[in-house]
Tab-separated table of C-alpha atoms in Angstrom:
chain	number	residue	atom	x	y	z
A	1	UNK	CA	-6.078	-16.322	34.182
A	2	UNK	CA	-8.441	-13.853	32.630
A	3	UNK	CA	-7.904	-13.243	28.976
A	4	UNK	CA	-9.487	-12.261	25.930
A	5	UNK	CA	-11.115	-15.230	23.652
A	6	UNK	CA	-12.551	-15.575	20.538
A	7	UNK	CA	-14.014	-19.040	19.878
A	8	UNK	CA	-14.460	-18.807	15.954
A	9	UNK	CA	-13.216	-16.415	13.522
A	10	UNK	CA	-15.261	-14.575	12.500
A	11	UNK	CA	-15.921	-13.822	15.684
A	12	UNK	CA	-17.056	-11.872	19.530
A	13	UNK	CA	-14.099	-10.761	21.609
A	14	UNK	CA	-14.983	-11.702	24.792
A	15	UNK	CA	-13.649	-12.209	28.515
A	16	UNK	CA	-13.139	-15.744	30.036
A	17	UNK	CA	-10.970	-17.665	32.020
A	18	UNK	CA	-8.224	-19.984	30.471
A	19	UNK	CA	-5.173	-21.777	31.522
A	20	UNK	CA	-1.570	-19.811	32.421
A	21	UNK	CA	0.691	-20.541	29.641
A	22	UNK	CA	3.847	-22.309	30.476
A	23	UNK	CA	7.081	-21.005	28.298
A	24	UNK	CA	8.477	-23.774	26.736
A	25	UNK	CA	12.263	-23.944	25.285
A	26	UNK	CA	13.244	-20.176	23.965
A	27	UNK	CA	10.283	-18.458	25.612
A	28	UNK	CA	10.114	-15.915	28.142
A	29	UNK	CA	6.708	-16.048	30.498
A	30	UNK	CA	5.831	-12.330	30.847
A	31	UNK	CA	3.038	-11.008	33.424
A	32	UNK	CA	1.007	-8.739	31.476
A	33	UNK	CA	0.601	-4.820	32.425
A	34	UNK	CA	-0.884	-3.176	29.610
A	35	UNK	CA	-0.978	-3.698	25.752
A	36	UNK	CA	-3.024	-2.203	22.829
A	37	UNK	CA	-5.340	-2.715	20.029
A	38	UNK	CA	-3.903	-2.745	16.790
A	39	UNK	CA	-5.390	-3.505	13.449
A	40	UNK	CA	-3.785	-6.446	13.046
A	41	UNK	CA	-6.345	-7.736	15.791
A	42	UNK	CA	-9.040	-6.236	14.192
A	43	UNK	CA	-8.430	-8.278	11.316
A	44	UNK	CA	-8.012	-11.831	13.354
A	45	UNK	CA	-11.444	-11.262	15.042
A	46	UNK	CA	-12.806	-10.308	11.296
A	47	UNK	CA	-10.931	-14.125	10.067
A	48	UNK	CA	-8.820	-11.958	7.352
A	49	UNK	CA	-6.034	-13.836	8.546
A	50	UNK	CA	-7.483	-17.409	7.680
A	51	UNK	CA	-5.629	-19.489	5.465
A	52	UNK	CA	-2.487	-17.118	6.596
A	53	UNK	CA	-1.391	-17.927	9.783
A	54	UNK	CA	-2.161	-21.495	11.848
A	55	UNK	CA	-5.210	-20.243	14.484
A	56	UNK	CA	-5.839	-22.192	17.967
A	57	UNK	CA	-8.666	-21.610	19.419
A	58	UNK	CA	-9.600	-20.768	22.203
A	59	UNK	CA	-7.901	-17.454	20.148
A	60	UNK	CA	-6.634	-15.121	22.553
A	61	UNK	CA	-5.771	-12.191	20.298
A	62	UNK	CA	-3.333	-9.201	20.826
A	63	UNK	CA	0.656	-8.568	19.542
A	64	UNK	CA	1.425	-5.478	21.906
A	65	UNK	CA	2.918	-6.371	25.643
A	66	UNK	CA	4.693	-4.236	28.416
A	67	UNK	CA	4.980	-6.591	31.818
A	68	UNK	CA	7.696	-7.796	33.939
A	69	UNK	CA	9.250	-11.501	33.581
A	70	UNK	CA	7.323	-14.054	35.557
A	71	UNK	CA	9.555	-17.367	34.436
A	72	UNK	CA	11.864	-18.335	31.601
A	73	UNK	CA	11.750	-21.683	29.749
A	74	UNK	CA	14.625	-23.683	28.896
A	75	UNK	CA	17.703	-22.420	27.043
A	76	UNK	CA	16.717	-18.569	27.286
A	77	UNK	CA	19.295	-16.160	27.688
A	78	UNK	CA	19.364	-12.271	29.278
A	79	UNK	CA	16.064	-12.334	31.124
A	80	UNK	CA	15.737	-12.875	34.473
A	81	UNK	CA	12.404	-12.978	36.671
A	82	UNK	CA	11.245	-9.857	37.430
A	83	UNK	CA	12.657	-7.673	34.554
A	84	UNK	CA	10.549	-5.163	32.986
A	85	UNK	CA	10.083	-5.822	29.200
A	86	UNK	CA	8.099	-5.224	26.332
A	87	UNK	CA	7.345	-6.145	22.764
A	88	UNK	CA	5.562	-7.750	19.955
A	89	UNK	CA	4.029	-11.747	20.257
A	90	UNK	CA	6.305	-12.493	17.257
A	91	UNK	CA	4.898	-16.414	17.917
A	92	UNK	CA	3.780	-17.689	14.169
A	93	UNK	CA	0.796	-19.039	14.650
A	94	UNK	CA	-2.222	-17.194	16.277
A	95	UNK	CA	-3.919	-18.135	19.525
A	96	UNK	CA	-1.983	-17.389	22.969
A	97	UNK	CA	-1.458	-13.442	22.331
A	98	UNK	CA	-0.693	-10.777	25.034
A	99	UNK	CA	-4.216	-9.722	25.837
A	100	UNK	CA	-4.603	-11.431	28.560
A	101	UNK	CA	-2.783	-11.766	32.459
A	102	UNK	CA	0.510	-13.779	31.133
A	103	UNK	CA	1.776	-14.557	27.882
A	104	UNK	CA	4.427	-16.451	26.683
A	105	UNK	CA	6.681	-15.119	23.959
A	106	UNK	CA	9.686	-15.890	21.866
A	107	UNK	CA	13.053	-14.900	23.536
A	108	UNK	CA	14.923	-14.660	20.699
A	109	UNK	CA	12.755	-11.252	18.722
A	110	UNK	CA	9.842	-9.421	19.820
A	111	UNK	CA	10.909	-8.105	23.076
A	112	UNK	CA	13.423	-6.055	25.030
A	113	UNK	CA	13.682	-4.283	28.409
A	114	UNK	CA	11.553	-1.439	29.359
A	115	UNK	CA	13.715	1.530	29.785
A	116	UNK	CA	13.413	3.885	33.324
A	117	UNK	CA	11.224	7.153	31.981
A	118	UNK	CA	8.853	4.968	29.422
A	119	UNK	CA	5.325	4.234	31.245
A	120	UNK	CA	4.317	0.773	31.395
A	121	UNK	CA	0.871	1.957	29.678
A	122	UNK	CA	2.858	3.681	26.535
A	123	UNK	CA	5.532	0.270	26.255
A	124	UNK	CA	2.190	-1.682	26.020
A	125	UNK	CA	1.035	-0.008	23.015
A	126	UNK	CA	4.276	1.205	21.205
A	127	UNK	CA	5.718	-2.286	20.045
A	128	UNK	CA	3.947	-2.970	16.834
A	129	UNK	CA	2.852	0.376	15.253
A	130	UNK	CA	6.424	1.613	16.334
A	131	UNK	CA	8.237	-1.205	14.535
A	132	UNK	CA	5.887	-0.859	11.296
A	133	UNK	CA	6.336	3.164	11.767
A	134	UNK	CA	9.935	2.586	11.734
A	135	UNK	CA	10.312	-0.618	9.414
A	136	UNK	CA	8.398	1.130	6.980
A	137	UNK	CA	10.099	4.618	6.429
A	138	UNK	CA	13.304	2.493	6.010
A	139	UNK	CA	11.881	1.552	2.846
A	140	UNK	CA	11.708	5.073	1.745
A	141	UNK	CA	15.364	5.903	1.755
A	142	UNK	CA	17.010	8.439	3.172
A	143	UNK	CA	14.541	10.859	4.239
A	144	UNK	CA	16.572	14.321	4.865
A	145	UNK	CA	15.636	16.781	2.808
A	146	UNK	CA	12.997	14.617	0.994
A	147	UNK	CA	9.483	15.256	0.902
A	148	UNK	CA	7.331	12.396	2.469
A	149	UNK	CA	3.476	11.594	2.535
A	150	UNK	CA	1.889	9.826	5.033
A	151	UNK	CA	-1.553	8.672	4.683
A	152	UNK	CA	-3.535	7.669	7.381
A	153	UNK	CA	-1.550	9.799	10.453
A	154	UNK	CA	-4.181	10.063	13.029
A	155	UNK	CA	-3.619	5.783	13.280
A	156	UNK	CA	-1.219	4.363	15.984
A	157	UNK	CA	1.392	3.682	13.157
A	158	UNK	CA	0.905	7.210	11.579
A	159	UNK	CA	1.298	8.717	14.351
A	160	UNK	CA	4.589	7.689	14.818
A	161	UNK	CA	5.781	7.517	11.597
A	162	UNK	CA	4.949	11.601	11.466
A	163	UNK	CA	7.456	12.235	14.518
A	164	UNK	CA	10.196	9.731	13.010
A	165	UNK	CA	10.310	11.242	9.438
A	166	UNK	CA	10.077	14.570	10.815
A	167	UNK	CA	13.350	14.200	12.939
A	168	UNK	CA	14.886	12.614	10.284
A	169	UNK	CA	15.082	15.816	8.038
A	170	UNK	CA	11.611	15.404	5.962
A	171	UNK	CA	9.495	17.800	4.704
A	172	UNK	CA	6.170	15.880	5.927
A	173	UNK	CA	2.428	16.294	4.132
A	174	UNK	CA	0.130	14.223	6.659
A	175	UNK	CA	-3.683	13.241	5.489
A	176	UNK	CA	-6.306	13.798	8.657
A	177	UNK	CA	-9.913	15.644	8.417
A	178	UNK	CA	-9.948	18.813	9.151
A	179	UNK	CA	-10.308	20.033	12.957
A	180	UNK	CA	-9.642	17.662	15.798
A	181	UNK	CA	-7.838	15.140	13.455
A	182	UNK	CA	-5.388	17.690	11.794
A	183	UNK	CA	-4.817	19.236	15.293
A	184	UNK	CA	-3.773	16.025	16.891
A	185	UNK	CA	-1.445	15.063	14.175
A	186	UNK	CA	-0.205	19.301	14.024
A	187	UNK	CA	0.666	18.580	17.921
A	188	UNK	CA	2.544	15.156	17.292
A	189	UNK	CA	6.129	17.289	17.115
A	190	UNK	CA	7.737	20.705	17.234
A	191	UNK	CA	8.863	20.595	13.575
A	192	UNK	CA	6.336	22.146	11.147
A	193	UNK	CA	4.164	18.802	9.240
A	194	UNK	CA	1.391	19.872	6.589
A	195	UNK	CA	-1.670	18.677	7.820
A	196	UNK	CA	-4.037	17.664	4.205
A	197	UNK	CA	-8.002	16.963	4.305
A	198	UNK	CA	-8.208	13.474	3.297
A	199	UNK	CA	-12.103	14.460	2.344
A	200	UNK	CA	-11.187	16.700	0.064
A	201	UNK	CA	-9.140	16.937	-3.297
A	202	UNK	CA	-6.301	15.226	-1.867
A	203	UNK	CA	-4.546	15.332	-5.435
A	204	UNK	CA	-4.806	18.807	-6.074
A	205	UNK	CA	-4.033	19.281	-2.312
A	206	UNK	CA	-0.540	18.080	-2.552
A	207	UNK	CA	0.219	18.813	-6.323
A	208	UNK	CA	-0.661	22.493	-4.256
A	209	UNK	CA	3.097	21.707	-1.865
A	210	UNK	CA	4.665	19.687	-4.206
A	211	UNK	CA	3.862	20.466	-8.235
A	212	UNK	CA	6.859	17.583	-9.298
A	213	UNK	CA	5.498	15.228	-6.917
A	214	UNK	CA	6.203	13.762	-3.435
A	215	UNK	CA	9.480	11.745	-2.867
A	216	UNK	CA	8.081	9.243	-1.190
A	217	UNK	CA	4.992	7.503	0.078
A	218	UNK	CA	3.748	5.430	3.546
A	219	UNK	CA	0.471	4.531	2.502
A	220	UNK	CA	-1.382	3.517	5.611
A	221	UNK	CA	-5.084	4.347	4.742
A	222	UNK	CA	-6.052	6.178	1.673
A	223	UNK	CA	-6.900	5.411	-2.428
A	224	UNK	CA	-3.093	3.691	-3.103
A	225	UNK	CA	-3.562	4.472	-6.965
A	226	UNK	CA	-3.819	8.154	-6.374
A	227	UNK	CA	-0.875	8.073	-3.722
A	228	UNK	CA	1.386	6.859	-6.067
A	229	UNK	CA	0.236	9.153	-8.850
A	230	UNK	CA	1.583	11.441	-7.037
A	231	UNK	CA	5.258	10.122	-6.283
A	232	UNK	CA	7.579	11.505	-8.374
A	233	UNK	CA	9.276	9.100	-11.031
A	234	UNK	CA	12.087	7.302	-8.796
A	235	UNK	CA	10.361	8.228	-5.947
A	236	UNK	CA	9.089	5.095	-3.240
A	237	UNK	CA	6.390	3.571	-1.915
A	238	UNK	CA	5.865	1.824	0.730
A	239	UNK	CA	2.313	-0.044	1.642
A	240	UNK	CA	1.065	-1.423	5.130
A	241	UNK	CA	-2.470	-2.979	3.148
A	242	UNK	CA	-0.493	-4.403	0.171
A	243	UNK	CA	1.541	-4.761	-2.513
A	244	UNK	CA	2.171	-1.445	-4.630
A	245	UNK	CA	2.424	-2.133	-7.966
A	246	UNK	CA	5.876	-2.177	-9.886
A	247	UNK	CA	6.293	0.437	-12.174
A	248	UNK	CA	9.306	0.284	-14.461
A	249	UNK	CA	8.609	2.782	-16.810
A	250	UNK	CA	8.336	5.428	-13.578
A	251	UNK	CA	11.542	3.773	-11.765
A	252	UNK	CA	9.277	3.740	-8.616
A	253	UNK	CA	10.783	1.785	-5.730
A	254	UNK	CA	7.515	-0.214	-4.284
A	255	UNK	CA	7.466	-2.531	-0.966
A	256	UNK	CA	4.709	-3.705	1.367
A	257	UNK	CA	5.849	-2.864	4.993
A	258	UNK	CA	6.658	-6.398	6.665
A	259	UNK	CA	7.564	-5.060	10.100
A	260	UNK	CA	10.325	-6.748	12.452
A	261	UNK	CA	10.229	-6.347	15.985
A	262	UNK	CA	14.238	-7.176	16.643
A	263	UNK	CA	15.170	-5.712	19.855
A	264	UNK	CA	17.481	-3.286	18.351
A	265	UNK	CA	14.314	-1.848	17.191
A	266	UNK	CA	12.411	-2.128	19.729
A	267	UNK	CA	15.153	-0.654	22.077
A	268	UNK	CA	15.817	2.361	19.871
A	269	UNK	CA	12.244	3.078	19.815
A	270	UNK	CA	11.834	2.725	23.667
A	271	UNK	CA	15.061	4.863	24.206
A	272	UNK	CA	13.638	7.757	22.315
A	273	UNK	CA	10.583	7.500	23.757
A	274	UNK	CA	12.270	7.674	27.341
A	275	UNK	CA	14.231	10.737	26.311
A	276	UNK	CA	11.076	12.687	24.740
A	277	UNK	CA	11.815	12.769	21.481
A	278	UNK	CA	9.379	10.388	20.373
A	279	UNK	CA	5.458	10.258	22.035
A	280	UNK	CA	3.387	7.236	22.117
A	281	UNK	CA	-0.352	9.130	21.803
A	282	UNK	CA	-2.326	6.997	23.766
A	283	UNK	CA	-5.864	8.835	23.330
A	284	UNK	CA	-8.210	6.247	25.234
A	285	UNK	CA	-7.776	3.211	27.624
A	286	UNK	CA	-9.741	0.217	29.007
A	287	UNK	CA	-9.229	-1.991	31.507
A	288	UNK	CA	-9.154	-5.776	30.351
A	289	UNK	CA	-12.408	-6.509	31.526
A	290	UNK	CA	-13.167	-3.522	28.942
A	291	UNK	CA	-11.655	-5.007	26.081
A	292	UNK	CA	-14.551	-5.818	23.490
A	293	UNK	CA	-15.406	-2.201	24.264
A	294	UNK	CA	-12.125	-1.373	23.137
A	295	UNK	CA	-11.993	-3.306	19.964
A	296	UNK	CA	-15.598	-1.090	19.400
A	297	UNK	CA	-13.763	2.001	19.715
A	298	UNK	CA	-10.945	1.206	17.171
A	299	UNK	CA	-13.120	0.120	14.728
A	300	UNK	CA	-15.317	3.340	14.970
A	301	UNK	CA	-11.952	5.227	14.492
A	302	UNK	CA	-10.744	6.649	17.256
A	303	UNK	CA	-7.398	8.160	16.328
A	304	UNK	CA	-4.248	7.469	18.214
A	305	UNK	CA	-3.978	4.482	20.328
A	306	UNK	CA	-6.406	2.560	22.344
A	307	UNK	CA	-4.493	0.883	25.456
A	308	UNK	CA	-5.487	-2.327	27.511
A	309	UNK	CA	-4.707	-2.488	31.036
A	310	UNK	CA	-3.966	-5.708	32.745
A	311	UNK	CA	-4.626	-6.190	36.943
């Protein structure tokens, strides 16, 4: 099968041809339609994730899947061949991901049927920046009537995260630069979001909305010292790059997003998606020939997400 392969980390993405996989005892064998780029993969072609996670190499990289069922390996339970299902490679070690013609993946979390309404091409990329979108605001508490930053909204998980806290009842502030950034994230929903200039003053920007400070924090991109200056004492954090700092003094409640792709998650996600209420802003796509070009465009910071499609 065709699939992309990194033979070192650091390391090239490029196109080759390796062995099917074969799903062994709890897996389900998915054919691949489309999938994403995330940053997670960005950082496994960069070897940030050495010493983290067992890598095999040939390393074919890639979390995000949308496909149908091509086999299922011993003891698996409610899949059948030729279901349509997508997900998150929730395997723990790195080296047989979904970018590629067929992957195998764990049965048991990380995937869930592909609802009628939800395009193959947005399922492929809505798996892992929807779960940390939606892992991570649960570390906020209750959002209605709170007032939530999100830093870094113009990224796959941002983007989502903006429409999820927004339906939820929050008063959202949303970092992007000014013009096509801030109107992208302005046209993520129908409820109003404050769009801030992350170039600018972003303090005084937000001290501007909120002079007591913002309840709570999803810092995706962005100076994590000066976010959290600016929660209000009790307030929360919550951090996809690290650990926030505890700080008893200021009662803050701090987390690092760890996301879980269960397919409760996954299928709420999906089902909102298929009823409109949630969009999956897929803003460029390459074919998996394509894909090093791909992995060029994320890391030049296209905003949104980049989708891989699969023959």
């Amino acid at each position: 099968m065709r699939a992309v392969t990194l033979a070192q980390v650091p390391g090239s993405p490029e196109v080759t041809e390796v062995e099917v996989p074969r799903p062994e005892a709890g897996e389900v064998l998915v054919k691949v339609a489309a999938s994403s780029v995330n940053g997670f993969d960005l950082g496994t072609v960069a070897g940030y994730l050495q010493g983290m996670m067992e890598h095999r190499f040939p390393l074919i990289p890639g979390k995000d899947f949308a496909g149908t069922v091509e086999a299922v390996g011993e003891g698996v339970e409610g899949f059948a061949v030729g279901d349509a299902v997508f997900g998150v490679d929730a395997k723990a070690y790195l080296g047989t991901g979904s970018m590629a013609q067929y992957v195998a993946v764990p049965a048991a979390v990380g995937i869930a049927r592909r609802p009628d309404g939800v395009l193959v091409r947005d399922a492929g990329a809505l798996g892992l920046a929807g779960t940390a979108a939606f892992d991570g605001l649960a570390l906020l508490g209750p959002l209605e009537g709170s007032t939530v930053l999100i830093s870094g909204a113009t990224g796959g998980v941002g983007a989502i995260a903006v429409q999820l806290a927004a339906a939820r009842g929050a008063r959202v502030i949303a970092t992007a630069k000014s013009g096509s950034e801030s109107g992208f994230v302005s046209a993520l929903t129908d409820a109003e979001v404050t769009v801030i200039d992350y170039t600018q003053d972003v303090t005084a920007q937000v001290r501007a909305i909120a002079p007591g400070g913002v309840d709570a924090v999803l810092h995706l991109a962005g100076d994590l010292a000066e976010l959290t200056a600016l929660t209000r004492d009790g307030g929360a954090v919550a951090s996809a790059l690290t650990v926030p700092e505890a700080s008893e003094d200021r009662k803050l409640h701090t987390a690092m997003i760890r996301s879980n792709p269960t397919a409760d998650t996954l299928s709420t996600l999906a089902g909102q998606v298929a009823s409109g209420a949630l969009k999956v802003s897929v803003t460029a796509e390459f074919d998996l020939e394509r894909a090093p070009e791909a992995f060029a465009a994320f890391g030049a910071g296209t905003v949104g997400k980049i989708a891989i499609t699969v023959a």
